[in-house]
């Protein structure tokens, strides 16, 4: 009887206030904490008006409960298995969308699903995978305006910048698809005179499932450097986009689903940081992470517990070196864009400039005039991640306290969600504005005696991601002495658009590489295979080995290596 009454009550509740699609009201005997009271069993029905409790937390899940207004007790509640989080407009702070916050169990399930089809995707072979990925590239190209608009909206960046990002991402996808077979082909290696009768071969095999944790500053370009290359190498991929750009991540996997030969080859899990943590604790075969050095260390620690290898693309404090023979107008134009574009939210963007004393005044005058013409809100947008504004402010405050001179902007340049351009000179090398990643539209310019001093100061950083050198004659000479992963000569950023070269850093900027042949091989493992081409009467790896075999081996080693002094 009681069961029938409860069922009838649930029916009445659902008829009054239907639950969201795919969910239902349930009755539990456990106490449920609510803002009003605690429910206990047995539940008593009452004709009193029904009130709704929203946002209650129970067992780590979001609960919406119904309480009796007379007894103040919860008598039914809704447990949401699809808890959501808000995505806000970085310009206004207004909520523009909600996205699912995947639970650890849901992440694990999707990784398992990706693992279940990984061999099937691998067995399609290079030619078929190439066709699928190029079809995806065509789809992205056809819908380029749509995804570019979404990137612009979620990041707050100008639509032109978003379109450029999408275009480069598509080009990387196509390059990976076209070159995977050539780069991953079997290689015959010389066995050497010692093993002259052996055939030696190295094969490359995909890892299985690659987990990609993407950033918010370039939400399609950066993760595509892992997603496209991992897919082309024969892996399946589970992608966790930044919680600040979840829509872009979801759009990417949804678009792939339009052309995919079957499900679970490439899926997206949106969510808050715990969702990304769950991905590192899942059964993925590798994690590719882009983000801060601090978070990268946590990712590496989490992955280490399960011996999951990682690719870490972290931040930078990228220097620009302006030599005495540089084209100063070109150097100023490119250095300024590198520092200010995307509101300075570029890991490969300029943050420090070392200009040779003999041309420093002229260079500073040129770049200062250019910086004053930048229009905030038009040339670049707001800070996509609000908490970064505190970092920018602290660096500006430290620079001011350390004696830096502000030529454009100042310590008061943070205005709401936006940061006005800042050009400062004579900044002490010990200031956080010179040692830590600012990730804002600021640029510190210091004079040096010569390029040797510029190189020394550039390399003194804990970071080592990218750099730019401006010199008509000595660009390559300077570039080869810089302790970083990438250098542009008389240009900025363009190595990122060259799909055939690797992208990544050293020191606190991370390890591993995306893009190019190295990026493809990053998502594979090497398998060595050797076999005899013909038999010889000598046995070295047997208990039947003779003294003659040992003597031949020792004599051969002496003849091969003993005469060198």
Coordinates of C-alpha atoms in Angstrom, one line a residue:
X1 CA 0.0 0.0 0.0
X2 CA 2.8 2.4 1.0
X3 CA 4.6 1.6 -2.3
X4 CA 1.5 2.4 -4.3
X5 CA 1.0 5.7 -2.4
X6 CA 4.6 6.7 -3.1
X7 CA 4.3 5.7 -6.8
X8 CA 1.1 7.7 -7.0
X9 CA 2.8 10.7 -5.3
X10 CA 5.7 10.6 -7.8
X11 CA 3.2 10.5 -10.6
X12 CA 1.5 13.6 -9.2
X13 CA 4.8 15.4 -8.7
X14 CA 5.9 14.7 -12.2
X15 CA 2.6 15.8 -13.6
X16 CA 2.9 19.1 -11.7
X17 CA 6.6 19.8 -12.4
X18 CA 8.0 17.4 -15.0
X19 CA 11.7 16.6 -14.6
X20 CA 14.2 17.3 -17.4
X21 CA 14.5 14.9 -20.3
X22 CA 16.1 11.6 -19.5
X23 CA 15.7 12.1 -15.7
X24 CA 13.1 11.2 -13.2
X25 CA 12.0 11.8 -9.6
X26 CA 13.1 9.2 -7.1
X27 CA 12.6 8.5 -3.4
X28 CA 15.5 7.5 -1.2
X29 CA 15.6 6.5 2.5
X30 CA 18.9 8.3 3.1
X31 CA 18.8 11.8 4.7
X32 CA 19.0 14.5 2.1
X33 CA 20.5 17.8 3.1
X34 CA 18.6 20.8 1.9
X35 CA 18.5 24.5 2.8
X36 CA 15.3 23.9 4.8
X37 CA 15.6 20.6 6.5
X38 CA 16.5 16.9 6.4
X39 CA 14.2 14.3 5.1
X40 CA 13.9 10.9 6.8
X41 CA 12.0 7.7 6.1
X42 CA 9.2 6.9 6.0
X43 CA 8.0 9.8 3.8
X44 CA 4.6 11.2 4.7
X45 CA 2.4 12.6 2.0
X46 CA 0.7 15.8 2.7
X47 CA -1.8 18.0 0.9
X48 CA 0.4 21.0 1.7
X49 CA 1.8 23.0 -1.3
X50 CA 4.9 21.7 -3.0
X51 CA 8.1 23.8 -2.8
X52 CA 11.1 23.2 -5.0
X53 CA 14.7 23.1 -3.7
X54 CA 17.3 23.7 -6.4
X55 CA 21.1 23.4 -6.4
X56 CA 21.3 21.0 -3.4
X57 CA 24.4 18.8 -3.3
X58 CA 24.0 15.2 -2.3
X59 CA 26.6 12.4 -2.8
X60 CA 28.6 14.7 -5.1
X61 CA 25.7 15.3 -7.4
X62 CA 23.3 18.1 -8.1
X63 CA 19.9 17.7 -6.5
X64 CA 16.6 19.4 -7.0
X65 CA 14.2 18.4 -4.2
X66 CA 10.5 18.8 -3.4
X67 CA 9.7 19.6 0.1
X68 CA 6.5 19.8 2.1
X69 CA 6.0 23.5 3.0
X70 CA 4.3 22.4 6.3
X71 CA 6.7 19.8 7.6
X72 CA 9.8 21.4 5.9
X73 CA 10.9 17.9 4.9
X74 CA 12.1 16.8 1.5
X75 CA 9.9 14.0 0.1
X76 CA 11.3 13.6 -3.4
X77 CA 14.3 14.9 -5.2
X78 CA 16.0 14.7 -8.6
X79 CA 19.5 13.4 -8.9
X80 CA 21.1 14.8 -12.0
X81 CA 23.6 12.5 -13.7
X82 CA 24.2 15.3 -16.2
X83 CA 25.3 18.2 -14.0
X84 CA 26.2 21.3 -16.0
X85 CA 28.4 24.3 -15.7
X86 CA 28.1 27.8 -17.1
X87 CA 30.0 29.3 -19.9
X88 CA 30.2 33.1 -19.6
X89 CA 30.9 35.8 -22.2
X90 CA 34.4 37.0 -21.4
X91 CA 33.4 40.5 -22.4
X92 CA 30.4 40.9 -20.2
X93 CA 30.5 38.0 -17.7
X94 CA 26.9 37.0 -18.7
X95 CA 26.2 33.3 -19.0
X96 CA 25.8 32.4 -22.7
X97 CA 25.5 28.6 -22.5
X98 CA 25.6 25.6 -20.2
X99 CA 27.6 22.4 -20.8
X100 CA 27.7 19.0 -19.3
X101 CA 30.2 18.5 -16.5
X102 CA 31.3 14.9 -17.2
X103 CA 31.8 12.8 -14.1
X104 CA 34.8 10.6 -13.6
X105 CA 32.8 7.5 -14.3
X106 CA 31.5 9.0 -17.5
X107 CA 35.0 9.9 -18.6
X108 CA 36.2 6.4 -17.8
X109 CA 33.3 4.9 -19.9
X110 CA 34.1 7.1 -22.9
X111 CA 37.8 6.1 -22.7
X112 CA 36.8 2.5 -22.6
X113 CA 34.5 3.0 -25.6
X114 CA 37.4 4.6 -27.5
X115 CA 39.7 1.8 -26.5
X116 CA 37.1 -0.7 -27.8
X117 CA 37.2 0.7 -31.3
X118 CA 40.9 1.7 -31.4
X119 CA 42.0 -1.5 -33.1
X120 CA 39.2 -1.1 -35.6
X121 CA 40.4 2.4 -36.4
X122 CA 44.0 1.2 -36.7
X123 CA 43.1 -1.6 -39.0
X124 CA 41.4 0.7 -41.5
X125 CA 44.9 1.5 -42.6
X126 CA 46.6 4.7 -43.7
X127 CA 44.8 5.2 -46.9
X128 CA 41.3 4.9 -45.4
X129 CA 42.2 7.1 -42.4
X130 CA 43.6 9.7 -44.8
X131 CA 40.3 9.8 -46.7
X132 CA 38.3 10.2 -43.4
X133 CA 40.6 12.9 -42.1
X134 CA 40.6 14.9 -45.4
X135 CA 36.8 14.6 -45.5
X136 CA 36.8 16.1 -42.0
X137 CA 39.1 18.9 -43.2
X138 CA 36.7 19.6 -46.0
X139 CA 33.8 19.7 -43.6
X140 CA 35.7 22.2 -41.3
X141 CA 36.5 24.3 -44.4
X142 CA 32.9 24.4 -45.5
X143 CA 31.8 25.4 -42.0
X144 CA 34.8 27.6 -41.2
X145 CA 32.7 30.7 -40.5
X146 CA 30.5 28.9 -38.0
X147 CA 33.4 27.5 -36.0
X148 CA 35.4 30.7 -36.2
X149 CA 32.4 32.6 -34.8
X150 CA 32.2 30.2 -31.9
X151 CA 35.9 30.6 -31.2
X152 CA 35.5 34.4 -31.3
X153 CA 32.5 34.3 -29.0
X154 CA 34.0 31.9 -26.4
X155 CA 37.4 33.6 -26.3
X156 CA 36.3 37.1 -26.9
X157 CA 38.9 37.5 -29.7
X158 CA 38.3 39.4 -33.0
X159 CA 36.7 37.3 -35.7
X160 CA 39.7 37.8 -38.0
X161 CA 42.0 36.2 -35.4
X162 CA 39.6 33.3 -34.9
X163 CA 39.4 32.7 -38.7
X164 CA 43.2 32.7 -38.9
X165 CA 43.4 30.2 -36.1
X166 CA 40.8 27.9 -37.8
X167 CA 42.6 28.1 -41.1
X168 CA 45.9 27.0 -39.7
X169 CA 44.3 24.2 -37.7
X170 CA 42.7 22.8 -40.9
X171 CA 46.0 22.9 -42.7
X172 CA 47.6 20.9 -39.9
X173 CA 44.9 18.3 -40.1
X174 CA 45.4 17.9 -43.8
X175 CA 49.2 17.6 -43.4
X176 CA 49.0 15.0 -40.8
X177 CA 46.5 13.0 -42.9
X178 CA 48.7 13.1 -46.0
X179 CA 52.1 12.3 -44.4
X180 CA 51.3 9.7 -41.7
X181 CA 52.0 6.7 -43.9
X182 CA 55.3 8.0 -45.1
X183 CA 56.6 9.0 -41.7
X184 CA 55.4 5.8 -40.0
X185 CA 56.5 3.4 -42.6
X186 CA 58.7 0.4 -41.6
X187 CA 62.5 1.2 -41.6
X188 CA 65.2 -1.3 -42.3
X189 CA 68.3 -0.5 -40.2
X190 CA 71.8 -1.8 -40.7
X191 CA 72.6 -4.6 -38.3
X192 CA 76.4 -3.9 -38.3
X193 CA 79.3 -6.2 -38.9
X194 CA 78.9 -7.8 -35.5
X195 CA 75.5 -9.1 -36.4
X196 CA 76.1 -9.2 -40.2
X197 CA 73.7 -12.1 -40.8
X198 CA 70.7 -10.4 -39.1
X199 CA 68.0 -8.3 -40.7
X200 CA 66.9 -5.4 -38.4
X201 CA 63.6 -3.5 -38.8
X202 CA 61.8 -0.8 -36.8
X203 CA 58.0 -0.5 -37.0
X204 CA 55.8 2.2 -35.6
X205 CA 52.5 1.4 -34.0
X206 CA 49.8 3.6 -32.6
X207 CA 49.5 3.7 -28.8
X208 CA 45.7 3.1 -28.5
X209 CA 43.8 6.0 -26.9
X210 CA 45.2 9.5 -26.6
X211 CA 43.7 11.9 -24.1
X212 CA 44.1 15.5 -25.1
X213 CA 43.6 18.4 -22.6
X214 CA 43.3 21.6 -24.4
X215 CA 43.8 25.3 -23.6
X216 CA 41.4 28.2 -23.9
X217 CA 43.6 30.8 -25.7
X218 CA 43.7 28.9 -29.0
X219 CA 40.9 26.3 -28.5
X220 CA 41.1 24.8 -32.0
X221 CA 44.6 25.4 -33.3
X222 CA 46.5 24.1 -30.3
X223 CA 44.5 20.9 -29.5
X224 CA 44.4 20.1 -33.3
X225 CA 48.1 19.7 -33.1
X226 CA 47.5 16.6 -30.9
X227 CA 44.1 15.5 -32.1
X228 CA 44.9 15.4 -35.9
X229 CA 48.3 13.8 -35.5
X230 CA 47.1 11.2 -33.0
X231 CA 44.2 10.2 -35.3
X232 CA 46.4 10.1 -38.3
X233 CA 48.8 7.8 -36.5
X234 CA 45.9 5.4 -35.9
X235 CA 44.9 6.3 -32.3
X236 CA 41.4 7.1 -31.0
X237 CA 41.1 10.4 -29.1
X238 CA 39.2 11.6 -26.1
X239 CA 39.4 15.4 -25.9
X240 CA 38.8 17.5 -22.8
X241 CA 38.6 21.2 -23.8
X242 CA 39.1 24.1 -21.4
X243 CA 36.0 24.9 -19.3
X244 CA 36.4 28.4 -20.8
X245 CA 35.9 27.1 -24.4
X246 CA 33.8 24.0 -24.1
X247 CA 31.6 24.8 -27.1
X248 CA 34.6 24.7 -29.5
X249 CA 35.6 21.2 -28.2
X250 CA 32.1 19.9 -28.5
X251 CA 31.7 21.4 -32.0
X252 CA 34.9 19.6 -33.1
X253 CA 33.8 16.1 -32.0
X254 CA 30.3 16.7 -33.3
X255 CA 31.7 17.8 -36.7
X256 CA 33.9 14.7 -36.8
X257 CA 30.9 12.5 -36.1
X258 CA 29.3 13.8 -39.3
X259 CA 32.0 12.0 -41.4
X260 CA 33.2 9.3 -39.1
X261 CA 32.9 5.7 -40.3
X262 CA 31.8 4.6 -36.8
X263 CA 31.4 6.0 -33.3
X264 CA 33.9 6.7 -30.5
X265 CA 36.9 7.4 -32.7
X266 CA 37.0 11.0 -31.5
X267 CA 34.9 12.2 -28.6
X268 CA 34.8 15.2 -26.3
X269 CA 34.3 15.4 -22.5
X270 CA 33.4 18.9 -21.3
X271 CA 33.7 19.8 -17.7
X272 CA 35.6 21.5 -14.9
X273 CA 39.2 20.7 -13.8
X274 CA 38.1 17.4 -12.2
X275 CA 37.0 16.1 -15.6
X276 CA 40.5 16.7 -16.9
X277 CA 41.9 15.0 -13.8
X278 CA 39.7 12.0 -14.4
X279 CA 41.1 11.7 -18.0
X280 CA 44.6 11.4 -16.5
X281 CA 43.4 8.7 -14.2
X282 CA 41.6 6.7 -17.0
X283 CA 43.0 4.0 -19.2
X284 CA 44.3 6.3 -21.8
X285 CA 47.7 5.3 -23.3
X286 CA 49.0 8.9 -23.5
X287 CA 48.1 12.4 -22.4
X288 CA 48.8 15.5 -24.4
X289 CA 48.4 18.6 -22.2
X290 CA 48.6 22.3 -23.0
X291 CA 48.5 24.8 -20.1
X292 CA 50.4 26.3 -17.3
X293 CA 53.6 24.8 -15.9
X294 CA 52.0 24.5 -12.5
X295 CA 49.1 22.4 -13.8
X296 CA 51.4 20.5 -16.1
X297 CA 53.3 19.2 -13.1
X298 CA 50.0 18.0 -11.5
X299 CA 49.1 16.3 -14.8
X300 CA 52.5 14.6 -15.0
X301 CA 52.2 13.4 -11.3
X302 CA 48.8 12.0 -11.9
X303 CA 49.9 10.2 -15.1
X304 CA 53.0 8.8 -13.4
X305 CA 50.9 6.8 -11.0
X306 CA 49.7 4.7 -13.9
X307 CA 52.9 5.0 -16.0
X308 CA 51.0 7.1 -18.6
X309 CA 53.4 9.0 -20.9
X310 CA 52.7 12.7 -21.4
X311 CA 53.3 15.5 -23.8
X312 CA 53.4 18.8 -22.0
X313 CA 53.2 22.1 -23.8
X314 CA 53.5 24.8 -21.2
X315 CA 54.0 28.5 -20.9
X316 CA 56.8 30.8 -22.0
X317 CA 58.5 34.1 -21.3
X318 CA 59.5 34.5 -24.9
X319 CA 62.2 37.0 -25.8
X320 CA 62.7 39.1 -28.8
X321 CA 66.3 40.1 -29.7
X322 CA 66.8 43.2 -31.9
X323 CA 70.3 43.4 -33.3
X324 CA 72.0 46.6 -34.4
X325 CA 71.5 45.6 -38.1
X326 CA 67.8 44.9 -37.7
X327 CA 65.0 46.4 -39.7
X328 CA 63.7 48.4 -36.8
X329 CA 60.3 49.2 -38.2
X330 CA 59.7 45.5 -39.1
X331 CA 61.0 44.4 -35.7
X332 CA 58.7 46.9 -33.9
X333 CA 55.7 46.0 -35.9
X334 CA 56.1 42.2 -35.4
X335 CA 57.2 42.4 -31.8
X336 CA 54.2 44.6 -30.9
X337 CA 51.8 42.2 -32.7
X338 CA 53.4 39.2 -31.0
X339 CA 52.9 40.8 -27.6
X340 CA 49.5 42.3 -28.0
X341 CA 47.5 40.0 -30.4
X342 CA 44.9 37.8 -28.6
X343 CA 45.2 40.2 -25.7
X344 CA 48.7 38.8 -25.1
X345 CA 47.3 35.4 -24.4
X346 CA 49.8 33.5 -26.5
X347 CA 52.4 31.1 -25.0
X348 CA 54.6 31.9 -28.0
X349 CA 53.9 35.6 -27.7
X350 CA 56.7 38.2 -27.0
X351 CA 57.0 39.2 -23.4
X352 CA 60.6 40.5 -23.3
X353 CA 62.6 42.5 -25.8
X354 CA 66.4 42.9 -25.7
X355 CA 67.5 45.6 -28.1
X356 CA 71.1 46.6 -28.7
X357 CA 71.9 49.9 -27.1
X358 CA 73.0 51.6 -30.4
X359 CA 69.5 51.3 -31.9
X360 CA 67.4 51.1 -28.7
X361 CA 66.2 54.7 -28.7
X362 CA 64.9 54.5 -32.3
X363 CA 63.3 51.1 -31.8
X364 CA 61.6 52.2 -28.6
X365 CA 60.3 55.4 -30.2
X366 CA 58.8 53.4 -33.2
X367 CA 57.1 50.7 -31.1
X368 CA 55.7 53.3 -28.7
X369 CA 54.0 55.2 -31.5
X370 CA 52.6 52.0 -32.9
X371 CA 51.3 50.8 -29.5
X372 CA 49.4 54.0 -28.9
X373 CA 47.3 53.3 -32.0
X374 CA 46.1 50.0 -30.8
X375 CA 42.3 49.9 -30.1
X376 CA 41.3 47.7 -27.2
X377 CA 38.1 45.8 -28.1
X378 CA 38.9 46.0 -31.8
X379 CA 42.5 44.9 -32.2
X380 CA 42.2 42.4 -29.4
X381 CA 39.6 41.3 -26.9
X382 CA 39.3 40.8 -23.1
X383 CA 41.1 38.3 -20.9
X384 CA 39.3 35.0 -21.6
X385 CA 40.1 33.7 -18.1
X386 CA 39.2 36.3 -15.5
X387 CA 41.7 35.0 -12.9
X388 CA 44.5 35.9 -15.2
X389 CA 43.7 39.6 -14.6
X390 CA 45.1 39.3 -11.1
X391 CA 48.4 37.9 -12.5
X392 CA 48.7 40.7 -15.0
X393 CA 48.0 43.3 -12.3
X394 CA 50.5 41.8 -9.9
X395 CA 53.2 41.9 -12.6
X396 CA 52.5 45.5 -13.4
X397 CA 52.6 46.4 -9.7
X398 CA 55.9 44.7 -9.3
X399 CA 57.4 46.3 -12.3
X400 CA 56.3 49.7 -11.0
X401 CA 57.7 49.0 -7.5
X402 CA 60.9 47.8 -9.0
X403 CA 61.5 51.1 -10.9
X404 CA 60.3 50.3 -14.4
X405 CA 59.3 53.2 -16.6
X406 CA 55.9 53.0 -18.4
X407 CA 55.9 54.5 -21.9
X408 CA 52.4 53.3 -22.8
X409 CA 49.8 52.3 -20.1
X410 CA 50.8 51.6 -16.6
X411 CA 49.9 49.8 -13.4
X412 CA 46.3 51.0 -13.9
X413 CA 45.9 49.5 -17.3
X414 CA 43.7 46.6 -16.1
X415 CA 40.1 48.0 -16.8
X416 CA 37.4 45.5 -16.0
X417 CA 37.7 42.5 -18.3
X418 CA 40.1 44.3 -20.6
X419 CA 43.8 45.3 -20.3
X420 CA 45.1 48.3 -22.2
X421 CA 48.5 48.0 -24.0
X422 CA 51.5 48.4 -21.8
X423 CA 55.0 49.2 -23.0
X424 CA 57.6 49.5 -20.2
X425 CA 61.4 49.9 -20.3
X426 CA 64.3 49.5 -17.9
X427 CA 62.6 46.7 -16.0
X428 CA 64.8 44.9 -13.5
X429 CA 65.6 41.3 -14.6
X430 CA 64.5 40.2 -11.1
X431 CA 61.0 41.6 -11.5
X432 CA 58.1 39.1 -12.0
X433 CA 57.3 41.0 -15.1
X434 CA 60.6 39.6 -16.5
X435 CA 60.7 36.2 -14.8
X436 CA 57.1 34.9 -14.8
X437 CA 54.6 34.4 -17.7
X438 CA 52.3 37.4 -17.7
X439 CA 49.9 36.3 -20.4
X440 CA 48.6 39.8 -21.1
X441 CA 49.1 42.7 -23.6
X442 CA 52.3 43.9 -21.9
X443 CA 55.9 44.2 -23.2
X444 CA 59.1 44.8 -21.3
X445 CA 62.0 46.4 -23.3
X446 CA 65.5 46.4 -21.9
X447 CA 68.7 47.7 -23.5
X448 CA 71.8 45.4 -23.9
X449 CA 75.3 46.1 -24.9
X450 CA 75.3 43.6 -27.7
X451 CA 73.6 40.4 -28.9
X452 CA 75.8 38.2 -26.7
X453 CA 74.3 39.9 -23.6
X454 CA 70.8 39.5 -25.2
X455 CA 71.4 35.8 -25.7
X456 CA 72.6 35.4 -22.1
X457 CA 69.6 37.2 -20.7
X458 CA 67.2 35.3 -22.9
X459 CA 68.6 32.0 -21.8
X460 CA 68.5 33.0 -18.1
X461 CA 64.8 32.3 -18.0
X462 CA 63.3 29.2 -16.5
X463 CA 61.2 29.0 -19.6
X464 CA 62.3 27.9 -23.1
X465 CA 59.4 27.8 -25.5
X466 CA 60.0 30.3 -28.4
X467 CA 61.9 33.4 -29.4
X468 CA 62.3 35.9 -32.2
X469 CA 65.4 37.4 -33.7
X470 CA 65.7 40.4 -35.9
X471 CA 68.9 40.8 -37.8
X472 CA 69.8 41.1 -41.4
X473 CA 73.0 39.1 -41.2
X474 CA 73.3 37.2 -38.0
X475 CA 69.8 35.8 -37.5
X476 CA 70.7 32.1 -37.7
X477 CA 73.9 32.6 -35.7
X478 CA 71.9 34.1 -32.8
X479 CA 69.0 31.6 -33.1
X480 CA 71.2 28.6 -32.7
X481 CA 72.5 29.8 -29.3
X482 CA 69.0 30.2 -27.8
X483 CA 67.8 27.6 -25.3
X484 CA 64.3 27.2 -26.6
X485 CA 62.2 24.9 -28.9
X486 CA 61.4 27.4 -31.7
X487 CA 62.9 30.6 -33.1
X488 CA 61.5 33.0 -35.8
X489 CA 64.0 35.1 -37.7
X490 CA 62.7 38.5 -38.9
X491 CA 59.2 37.2 -38.2
X492 CA 57.0 36.0 -35.3
X493 CA 54.7 33.0 -34.7
X494 CA 55.1 31.6 -38.3
X495 CA 56.8 28.3 -37.2
X496 CA 53.3 27.4 -35.7
X497 CA 51.9 27.6 -39.3
X498 CA 54.5 25.3 -40.8
X499 CA 53.0 21.9 -40.3
X500 CA 56.2 20.0 -41.1
X501 CA 58.2 21.3 -38.2
X502 CA 57.9 20.3 -34.5
X503 CA 56.3 22.6 -31.9
X504 CA 57.3 22.4 -28.2
X505 CA 59.7 23.7 -25.6
X506 CA 62.3 22.9 -23.0
X507 CA 62.8 23.6 -19.3
X508 CA 59.6 24.8 -17.6
X509 CA 58.0 25.1 -21.0
X510 CA 57.5 21.4 -21.1
X511 CA 58.6 18.4 -23.1
X512 CA 57.5 16.3 -26.1
X513 CA 56.5 17.7 -29.4
X514 CA 53.4 18.2 -31.5
X515 CA 53.3 19.0 -35.3
X516 CA 55.6 17.6 -38.0
X517 CA 57.1 14.1 -38.2
X518 CA 58.0 14.4 -34.5
X519 CA 54.4 15.1 -33.7
X520 CA 53.2 12.0 -35.5
X521 CA 55.8 9.8 -33.9
X522 CA 54.9 11.2 -30.5
X523 CA 51.7 9.2 -30.6
X524 CA 53.3 5.9 -31.6
X525 CA 55.7 3.5 -30.1
X526 CA 58.7 1.8 -31.8
X527 CA 58.8 -1.9 -32.2
X528 CA 62.1 -3.5 -33.1
X529 CA 62.1 -6.8 -35.1
X530 CA 65.2 -8.7 -36.0
X531 CA 65.6 -12.1 -37.7
X532 CA 68.5 -14.1 -39.3
X533 CA 68.9 -13.6 -43.0
X534 CA 71.0 -16.7 -43.1
X535 CA 72.5 -19.1 -40.5
X536 CA 76.1 -19.1 -39.5
X537 CA 78.0 -21.8 -37.6
X538 CA 78.6 -19.6 -34.6
X539 CA 76.1 -19.4 -31.7
X540 CA 76.3 -16.5 -29.2
X541 CA 72.9 -16.8 -27.4
X542 CA 72.9 -20.4 -26.5
X543 CA 74.2 -22.7 -23.8
X544 CA 75.8 -24.6 -26.7
X545 CA 78.1 -21.6 -27.3
X546 CA 81.7 -22.7 -27.9
X547 CA 85.0 -21.3 -27.0
X548 CA 85.5 -20.7 -30.8
X549 CA 82.4 -18.5 -30.9
X550 CA 83.7 -16.4 -27.9
X551 CA 87.1 -16.1 -29.5
X552 CA 85.7 -15.0 -32.8
X553 CA 83.5 -12.4 -31.1
X554 CA 86.4 -10.9 -29.0
X555 CA 88.7 -10.9 -32.1
X556 CA 86.1 -9.1 -34.2
X557 CA 85.5 -6.4 -31.6
X558 CA 89.3 -5.8 -31.4
X559 CA 89.6 -5.5 -35.1
X560 CA 86.6 -3.1 -35.3
X561 CA 87.4 -0.8 -32.4
X562 CA 90.8 -1.6 -30.9
X563 CA 93.0 0.3 -33.3
X564 CA 91.5 3.7 -32.7
X565 CA 93.4 6.1 -30.4

